[in-house]
mmCIF file of C-alpha atoms in Angstrom:
data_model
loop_
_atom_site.group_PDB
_atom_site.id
_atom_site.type_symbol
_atom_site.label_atom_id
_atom_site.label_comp_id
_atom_site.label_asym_id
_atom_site.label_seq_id
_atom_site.Cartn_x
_atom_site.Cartn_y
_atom_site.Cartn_z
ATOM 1 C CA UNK X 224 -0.920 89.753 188.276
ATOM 2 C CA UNK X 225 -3.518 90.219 185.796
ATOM 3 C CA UNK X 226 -4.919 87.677 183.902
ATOM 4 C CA UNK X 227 -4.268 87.343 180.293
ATOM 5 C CA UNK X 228 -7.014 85.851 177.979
ATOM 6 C CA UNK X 229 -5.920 84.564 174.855
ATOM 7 C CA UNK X 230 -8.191 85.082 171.884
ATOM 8 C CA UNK X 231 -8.039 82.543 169.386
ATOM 9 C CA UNK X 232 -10.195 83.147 166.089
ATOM 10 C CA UNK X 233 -10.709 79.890 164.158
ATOM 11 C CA UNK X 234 -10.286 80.111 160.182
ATOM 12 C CA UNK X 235 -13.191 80.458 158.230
ATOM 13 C CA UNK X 236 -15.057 77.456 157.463
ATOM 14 C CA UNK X 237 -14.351 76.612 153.797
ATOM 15 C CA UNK X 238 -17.247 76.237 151.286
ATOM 16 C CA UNK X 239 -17.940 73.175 150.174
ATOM 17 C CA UNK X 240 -16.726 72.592 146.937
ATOM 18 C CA UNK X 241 -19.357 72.744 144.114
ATOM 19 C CA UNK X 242 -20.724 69.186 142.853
ATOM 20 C CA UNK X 243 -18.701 67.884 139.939
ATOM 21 C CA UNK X 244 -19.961 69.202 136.368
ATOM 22 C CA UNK X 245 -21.819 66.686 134.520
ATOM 23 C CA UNK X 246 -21.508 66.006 130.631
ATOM 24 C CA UNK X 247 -24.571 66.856 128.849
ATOM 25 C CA UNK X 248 -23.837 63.683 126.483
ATOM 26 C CA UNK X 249 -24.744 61.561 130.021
ATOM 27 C CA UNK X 250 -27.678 63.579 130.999
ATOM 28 C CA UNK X 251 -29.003 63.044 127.763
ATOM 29 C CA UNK X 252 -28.345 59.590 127.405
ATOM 30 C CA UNK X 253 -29.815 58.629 131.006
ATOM 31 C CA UNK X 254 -32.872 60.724 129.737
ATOM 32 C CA UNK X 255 -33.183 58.859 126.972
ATOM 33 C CA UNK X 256 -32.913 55.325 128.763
ATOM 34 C CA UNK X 257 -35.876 56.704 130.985
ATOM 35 C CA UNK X 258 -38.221 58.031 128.684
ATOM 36 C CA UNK X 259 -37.542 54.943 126.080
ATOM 37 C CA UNK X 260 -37.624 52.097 128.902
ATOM 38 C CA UNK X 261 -41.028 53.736 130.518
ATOM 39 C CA UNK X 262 -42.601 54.931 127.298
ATOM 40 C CA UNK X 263 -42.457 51.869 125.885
ATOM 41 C CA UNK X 264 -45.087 50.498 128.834
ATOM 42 C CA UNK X 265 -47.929 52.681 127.311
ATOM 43 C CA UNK X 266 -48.117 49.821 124.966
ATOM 44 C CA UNK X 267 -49.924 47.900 127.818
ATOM 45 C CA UNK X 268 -51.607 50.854 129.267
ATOM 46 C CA UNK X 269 -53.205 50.669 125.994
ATOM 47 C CA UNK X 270 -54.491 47.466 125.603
ATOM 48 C CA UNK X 271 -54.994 47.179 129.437
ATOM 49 C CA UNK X 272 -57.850 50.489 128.533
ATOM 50 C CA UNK X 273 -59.302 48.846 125.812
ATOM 51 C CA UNK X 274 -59.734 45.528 127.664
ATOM 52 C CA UNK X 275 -61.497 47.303 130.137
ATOM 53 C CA UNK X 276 -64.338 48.789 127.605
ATOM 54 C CA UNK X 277 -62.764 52.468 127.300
ATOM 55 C CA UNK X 278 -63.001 53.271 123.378
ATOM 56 C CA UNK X 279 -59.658 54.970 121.277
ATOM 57 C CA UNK X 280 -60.434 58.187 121.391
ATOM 58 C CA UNK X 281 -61.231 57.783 125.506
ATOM 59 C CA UNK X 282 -57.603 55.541 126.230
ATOM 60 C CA UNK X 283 -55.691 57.950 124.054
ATOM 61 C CA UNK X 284 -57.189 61.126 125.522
ATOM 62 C CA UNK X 285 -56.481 59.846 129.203
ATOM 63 C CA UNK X 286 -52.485 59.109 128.062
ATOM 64 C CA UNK X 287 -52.514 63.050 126.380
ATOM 65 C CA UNK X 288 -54.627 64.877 129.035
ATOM 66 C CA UNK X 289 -53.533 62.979 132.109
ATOM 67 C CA UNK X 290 -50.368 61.668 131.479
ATOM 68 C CA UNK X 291 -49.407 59.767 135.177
ATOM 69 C CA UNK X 292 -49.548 56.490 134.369
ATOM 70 C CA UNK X 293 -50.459 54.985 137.692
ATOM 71 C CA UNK X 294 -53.585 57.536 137.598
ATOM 72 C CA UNK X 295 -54.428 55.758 134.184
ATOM 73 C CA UNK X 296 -53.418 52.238 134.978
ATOM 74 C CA UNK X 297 -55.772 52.573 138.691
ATOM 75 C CA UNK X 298 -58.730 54.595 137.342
ATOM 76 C CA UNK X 299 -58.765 51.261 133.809
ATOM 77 C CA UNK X 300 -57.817 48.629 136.612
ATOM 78 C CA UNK X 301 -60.832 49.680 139.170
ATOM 79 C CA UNK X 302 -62.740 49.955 136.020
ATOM 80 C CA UNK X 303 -62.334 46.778 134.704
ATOM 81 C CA UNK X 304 -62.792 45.182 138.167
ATOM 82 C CA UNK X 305 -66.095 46.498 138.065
ATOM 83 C CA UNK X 306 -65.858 49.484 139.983
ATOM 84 C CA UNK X 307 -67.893 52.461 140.530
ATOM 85 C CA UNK X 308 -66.478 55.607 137.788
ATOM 86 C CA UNK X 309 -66.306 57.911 140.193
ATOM 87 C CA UNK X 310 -64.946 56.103 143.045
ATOM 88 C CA UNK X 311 -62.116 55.013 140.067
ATOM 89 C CA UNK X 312 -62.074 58.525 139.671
ATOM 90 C CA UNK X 313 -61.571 59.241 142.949
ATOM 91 C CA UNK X 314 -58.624 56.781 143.537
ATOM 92 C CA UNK X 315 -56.610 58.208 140.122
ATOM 93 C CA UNK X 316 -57.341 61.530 141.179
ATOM 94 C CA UNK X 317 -55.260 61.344 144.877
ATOM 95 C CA UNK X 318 -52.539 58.896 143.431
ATOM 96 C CA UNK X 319 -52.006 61.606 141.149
ATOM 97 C CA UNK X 320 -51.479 64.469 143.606
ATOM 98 C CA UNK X 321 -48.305 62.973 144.235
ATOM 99 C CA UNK X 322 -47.420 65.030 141.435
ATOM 100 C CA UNK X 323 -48.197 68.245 142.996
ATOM 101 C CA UNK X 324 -45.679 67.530 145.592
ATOM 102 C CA UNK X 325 -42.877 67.238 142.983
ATOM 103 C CA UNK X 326 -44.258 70.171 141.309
ATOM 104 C CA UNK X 327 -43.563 72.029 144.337
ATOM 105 C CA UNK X 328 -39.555 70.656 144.995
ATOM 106 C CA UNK X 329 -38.787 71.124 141.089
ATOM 107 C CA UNK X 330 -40.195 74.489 141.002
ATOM 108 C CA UNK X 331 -37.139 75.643 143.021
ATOM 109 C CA UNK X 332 -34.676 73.567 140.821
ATOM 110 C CA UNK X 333 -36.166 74.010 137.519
ATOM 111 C CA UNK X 334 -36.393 77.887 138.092
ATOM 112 C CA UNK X 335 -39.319 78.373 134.989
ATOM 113 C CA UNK X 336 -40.722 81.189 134.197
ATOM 114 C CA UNK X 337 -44.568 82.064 134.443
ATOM 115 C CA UNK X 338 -44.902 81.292 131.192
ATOM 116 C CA UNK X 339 -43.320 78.127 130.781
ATOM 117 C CA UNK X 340 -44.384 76.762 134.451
ATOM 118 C CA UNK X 341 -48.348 75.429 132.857
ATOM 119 C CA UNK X 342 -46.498 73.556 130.302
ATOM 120 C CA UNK X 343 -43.792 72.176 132.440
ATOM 121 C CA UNK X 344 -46.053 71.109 134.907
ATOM 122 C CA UNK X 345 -47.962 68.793 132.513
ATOM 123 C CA UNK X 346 -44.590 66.311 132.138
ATOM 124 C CA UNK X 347 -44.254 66.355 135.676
ATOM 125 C CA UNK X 348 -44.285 62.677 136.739
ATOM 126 C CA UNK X 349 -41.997 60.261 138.777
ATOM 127 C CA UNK X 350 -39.437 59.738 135.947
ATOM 128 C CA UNK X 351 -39.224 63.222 135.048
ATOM 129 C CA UNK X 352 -38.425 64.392 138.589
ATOM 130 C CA UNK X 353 -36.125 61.625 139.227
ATOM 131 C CA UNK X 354 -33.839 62.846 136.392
ATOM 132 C CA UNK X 355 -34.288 66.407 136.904
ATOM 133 C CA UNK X 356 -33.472 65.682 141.036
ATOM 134 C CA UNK X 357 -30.655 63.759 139.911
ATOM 135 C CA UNK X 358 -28.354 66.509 138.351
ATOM 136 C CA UNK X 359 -25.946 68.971 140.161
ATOM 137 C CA UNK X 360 -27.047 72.028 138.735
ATOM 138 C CA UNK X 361 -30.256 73.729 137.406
ATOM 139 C CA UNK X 362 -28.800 73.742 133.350
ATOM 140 C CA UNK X 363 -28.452 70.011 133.442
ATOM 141 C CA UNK X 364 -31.842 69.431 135.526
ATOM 142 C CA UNK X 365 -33.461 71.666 132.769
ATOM 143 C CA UNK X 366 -31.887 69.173 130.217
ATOM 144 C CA UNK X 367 -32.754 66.005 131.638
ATOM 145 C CA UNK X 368 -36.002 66.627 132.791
ATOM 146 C CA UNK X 369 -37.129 68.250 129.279
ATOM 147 C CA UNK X 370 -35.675 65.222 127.467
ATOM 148 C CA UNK X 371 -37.053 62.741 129.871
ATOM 149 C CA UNK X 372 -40.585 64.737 129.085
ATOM 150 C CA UNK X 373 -40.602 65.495 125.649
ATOM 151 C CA UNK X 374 -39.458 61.475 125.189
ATOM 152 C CA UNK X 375 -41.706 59.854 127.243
ATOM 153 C CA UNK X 376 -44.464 62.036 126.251
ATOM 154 C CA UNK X 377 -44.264 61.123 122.342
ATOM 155 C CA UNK X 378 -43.134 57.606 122.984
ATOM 156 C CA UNK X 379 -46.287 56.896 125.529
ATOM 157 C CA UNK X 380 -48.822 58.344 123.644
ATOM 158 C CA UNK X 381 -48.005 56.763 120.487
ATOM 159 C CA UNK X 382 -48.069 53.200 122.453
ATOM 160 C CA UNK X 383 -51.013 53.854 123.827
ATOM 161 C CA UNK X 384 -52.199 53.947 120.198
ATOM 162 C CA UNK X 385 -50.673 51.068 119.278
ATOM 163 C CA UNK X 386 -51.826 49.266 122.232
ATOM 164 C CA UNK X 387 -55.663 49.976 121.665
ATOM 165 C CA UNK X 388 -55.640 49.509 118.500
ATOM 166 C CA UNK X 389 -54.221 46.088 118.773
ATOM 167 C CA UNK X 390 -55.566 44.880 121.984
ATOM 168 C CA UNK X 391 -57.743 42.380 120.318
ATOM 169 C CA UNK X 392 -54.696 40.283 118.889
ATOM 170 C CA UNK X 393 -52.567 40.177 122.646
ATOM 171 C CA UNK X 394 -55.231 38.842 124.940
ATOM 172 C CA UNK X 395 -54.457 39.404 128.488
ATOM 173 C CA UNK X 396 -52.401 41.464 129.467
ATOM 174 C CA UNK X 397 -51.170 40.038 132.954
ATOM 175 C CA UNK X 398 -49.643 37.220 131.218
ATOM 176 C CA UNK X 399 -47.430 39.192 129.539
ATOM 177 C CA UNK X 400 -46.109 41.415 132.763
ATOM 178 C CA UNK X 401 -45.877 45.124 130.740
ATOM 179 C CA UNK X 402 -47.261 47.180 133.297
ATOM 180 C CA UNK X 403 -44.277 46.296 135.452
ATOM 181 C CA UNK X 404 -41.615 48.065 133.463
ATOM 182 C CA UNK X 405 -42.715 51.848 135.000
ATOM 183 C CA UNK X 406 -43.002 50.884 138.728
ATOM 184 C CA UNK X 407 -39.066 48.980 138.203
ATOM 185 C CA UNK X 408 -37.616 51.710 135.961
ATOM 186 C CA UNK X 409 -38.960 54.201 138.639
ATOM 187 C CA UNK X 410 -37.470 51.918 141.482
ATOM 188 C CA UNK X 411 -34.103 51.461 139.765
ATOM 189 C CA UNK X 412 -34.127 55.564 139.861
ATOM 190 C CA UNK X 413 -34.687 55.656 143.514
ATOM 191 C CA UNK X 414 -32.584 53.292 144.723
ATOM 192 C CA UNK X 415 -29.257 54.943 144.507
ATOM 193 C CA UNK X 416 -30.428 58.023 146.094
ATOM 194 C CA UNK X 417 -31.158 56.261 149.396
ATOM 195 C CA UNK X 418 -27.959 57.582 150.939
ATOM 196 C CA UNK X 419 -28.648 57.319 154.616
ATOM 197 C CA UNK X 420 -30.353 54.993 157.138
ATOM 198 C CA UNK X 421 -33.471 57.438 157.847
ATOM 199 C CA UNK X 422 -33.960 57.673 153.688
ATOM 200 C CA UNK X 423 -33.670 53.425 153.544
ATOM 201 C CA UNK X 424 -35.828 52.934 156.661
ATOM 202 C CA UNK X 425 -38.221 55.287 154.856
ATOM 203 C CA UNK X 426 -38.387 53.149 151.791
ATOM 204 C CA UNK X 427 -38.486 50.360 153.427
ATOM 205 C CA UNK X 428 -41.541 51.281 155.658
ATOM 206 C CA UNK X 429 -43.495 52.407 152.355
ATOM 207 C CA UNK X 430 -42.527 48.986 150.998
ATOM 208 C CA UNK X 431 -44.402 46.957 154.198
ATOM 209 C CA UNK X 432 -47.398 49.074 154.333
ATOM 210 C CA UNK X 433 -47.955 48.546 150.614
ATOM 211 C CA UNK X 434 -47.546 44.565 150.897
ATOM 212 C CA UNK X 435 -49.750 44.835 153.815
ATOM 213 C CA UNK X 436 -52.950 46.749 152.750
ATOM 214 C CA UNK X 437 -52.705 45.647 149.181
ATOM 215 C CA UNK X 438 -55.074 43.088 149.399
ATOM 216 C CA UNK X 439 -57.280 44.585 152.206
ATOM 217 C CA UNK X 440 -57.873 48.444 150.487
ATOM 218 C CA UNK X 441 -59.052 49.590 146.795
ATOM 219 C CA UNK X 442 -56.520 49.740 144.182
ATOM 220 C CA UNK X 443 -54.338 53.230 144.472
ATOM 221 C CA UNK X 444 -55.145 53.446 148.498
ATOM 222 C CA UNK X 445 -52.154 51.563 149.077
ATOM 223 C CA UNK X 446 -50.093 54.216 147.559
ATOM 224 C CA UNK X 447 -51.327 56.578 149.608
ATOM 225 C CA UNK X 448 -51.211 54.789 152.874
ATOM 226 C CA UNK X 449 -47.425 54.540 152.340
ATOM 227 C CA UNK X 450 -46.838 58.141 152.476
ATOM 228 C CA UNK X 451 -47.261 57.925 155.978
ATOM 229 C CA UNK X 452 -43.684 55.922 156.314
ATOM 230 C CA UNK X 453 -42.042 59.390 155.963
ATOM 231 C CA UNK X 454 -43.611 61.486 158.910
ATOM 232 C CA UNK X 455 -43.328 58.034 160.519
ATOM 233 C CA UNK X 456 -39.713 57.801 160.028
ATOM 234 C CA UNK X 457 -38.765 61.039 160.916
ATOM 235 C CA UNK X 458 -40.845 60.941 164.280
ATOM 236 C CA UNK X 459 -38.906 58.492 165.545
ATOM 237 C CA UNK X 460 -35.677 59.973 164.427
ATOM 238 C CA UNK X 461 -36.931 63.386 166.131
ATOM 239 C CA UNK X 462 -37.363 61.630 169.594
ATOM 240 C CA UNK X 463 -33.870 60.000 169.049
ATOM 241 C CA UNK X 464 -32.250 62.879 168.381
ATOM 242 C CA UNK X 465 -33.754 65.158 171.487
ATOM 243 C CA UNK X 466 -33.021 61.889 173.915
ATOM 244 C CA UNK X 467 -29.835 62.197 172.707
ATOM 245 C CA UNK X 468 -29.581 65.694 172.892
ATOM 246 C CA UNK X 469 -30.834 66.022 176.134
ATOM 247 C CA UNK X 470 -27.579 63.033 177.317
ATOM 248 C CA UNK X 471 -25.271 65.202 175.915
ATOM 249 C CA UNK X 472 -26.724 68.011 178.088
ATOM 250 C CA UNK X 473 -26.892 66.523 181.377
ATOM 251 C CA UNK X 474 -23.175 65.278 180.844
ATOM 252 C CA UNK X 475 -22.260 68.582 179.776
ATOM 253 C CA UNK X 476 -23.930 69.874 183.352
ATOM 254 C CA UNK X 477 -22.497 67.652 185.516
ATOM 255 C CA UNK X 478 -19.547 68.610 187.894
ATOM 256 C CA UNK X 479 -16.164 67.646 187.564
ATOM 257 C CA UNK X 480 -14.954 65.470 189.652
ATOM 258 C CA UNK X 481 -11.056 66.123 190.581
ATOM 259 C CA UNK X 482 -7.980 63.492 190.341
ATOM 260 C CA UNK X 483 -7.864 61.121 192.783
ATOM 261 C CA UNK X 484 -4.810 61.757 195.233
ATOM 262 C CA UNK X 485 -4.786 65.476 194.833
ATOM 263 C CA UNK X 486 -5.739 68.323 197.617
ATOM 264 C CA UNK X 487 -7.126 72.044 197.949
ATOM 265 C CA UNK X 488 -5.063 74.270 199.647
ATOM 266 C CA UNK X 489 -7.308 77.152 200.778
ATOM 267 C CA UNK X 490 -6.056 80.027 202.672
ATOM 268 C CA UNK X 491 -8.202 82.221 205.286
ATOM 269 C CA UNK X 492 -10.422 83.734 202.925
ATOM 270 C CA UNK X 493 -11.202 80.317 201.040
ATOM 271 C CA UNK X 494 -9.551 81.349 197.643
ATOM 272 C CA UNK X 495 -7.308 78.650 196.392
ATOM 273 C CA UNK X 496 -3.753 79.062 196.154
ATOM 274 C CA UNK X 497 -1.628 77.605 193.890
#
């Protein structure tokens, strides 16, 4: 008799359904809280400059022409510790490339033209490319990361001004804690997008190594260093996933063992019959 085979064909595997449309109201009013919350810190970057001896015209040219401001707060911080200019330099300089990095994911999302691409790239910073990553689509990630820009940009700068110009009156800074409101604003961001345990260990990594060579390595090395939690992190999870791969192989291999209780009947020419 001969055998039949049966030929199933499974559906087609459904698209997954497109993310949600967001309101441009709420992209607009999260790109506002950004650039307002974070903008508002240039007020210490400011007198934090002119503490350290940089003149107006140098503290506001840094906050126009560079426009990171960890780059600005490391390269006025080494500064005022009494470090070398071109070591301080140095350190701004690589904390900064970070930037490059982003430039690279939001190029894809962003979608600019040639023309628009050297202009974009000068607002890209951590709170811009939080927003922008934040958004289902490319019109809204357009939206919130040119709001988040053009409102940070014009808040900071003009707070910078402010802050040089009245440095004298505040003192010390440190006393009054302003140069913490980027690094938590740009924390907040993060946080919810820490969806899975590789993402959280990760963060978590880059948290440890920061506590931990803090006090040993020059201000913005620390940054750096905790970039490494992420080839770290996925190293491990590599190895995991091939031990785990290699289980499910070897199981897969293995014979079958048959039911206890039952025999083979085999006739002359050793073919089973049923």
């Amino acid at each position: 008799m001969a055998e039949q085979t049966e030929i199933r064909t499974s559906p087609r595997a459904a698209a997954p359904p497109p993310p949600p449309a967001k309101p441009d109201s709420a992209v607009v009013r999260d790109a506002l809280g950004v650039g307002v919350a974070v903008g508002l810190s240039g007020f210490a970057f400011g007198v934090t400059s002119a503490g350290a001896g940089l003149g107006l015209l140098q503290t506001c040219a840094l906050s126009l022409l560079v426009f990171t401001g960890a780059s600005q707060f490391a390269l006025v911080g080494a500064l005022a510790a009494g470090g070398n200019p071109f070591t301080a330099a140095a350190g701004a300089f690589f904390l900064g490339a970070r930037n490059a990095f982003y430039g690279l994911r939001l190029s894809a999302v962003l979608g600019y033209g040639a023309r628009i691409r050297p202009l974009a790239a000068h607002w890209i910073i951590d709170e811009t490319s939080a927003v922008a990553l934040a958004q289902p689509d490319r019109r809204t990630a357009r939206l919130g990361f040119t709001v988040t820009g053009l409102t940070l940009y014009t808040l900071w700068n003009l707070t910078t001004l402010i802050g040089a110009l009245g440095a004298g009156a505040l003192g010390d800074t440190d006393t009054w804690g302003l140069d913490a409101a980027a690094p938590a604003v740009f924390v907040a961001l993060l946080a919810p997008m820490l969806k899975d345990g590789v993402e959280r260990a990760a963060a978590g990594l880059a948290v440890v190594l920061v506590l931990v060579t803090l006090p040993l390595l020059p201000t913005g090395v620390p940054v750096l260093v905790s970039a490494l939690a992420a080839p770290a992190v996925l190293l491990v999870q590599g190895r995991r996933e091939r031990a785990a791969g290699r289980g499910t192989a070897r199981t897969a291999a293995a014979p079958a063992t048959p039911p206890e209780g039952t025999t083979e009947r085999r006739d002359a020419t050793g073919e089973g019959r049923a």
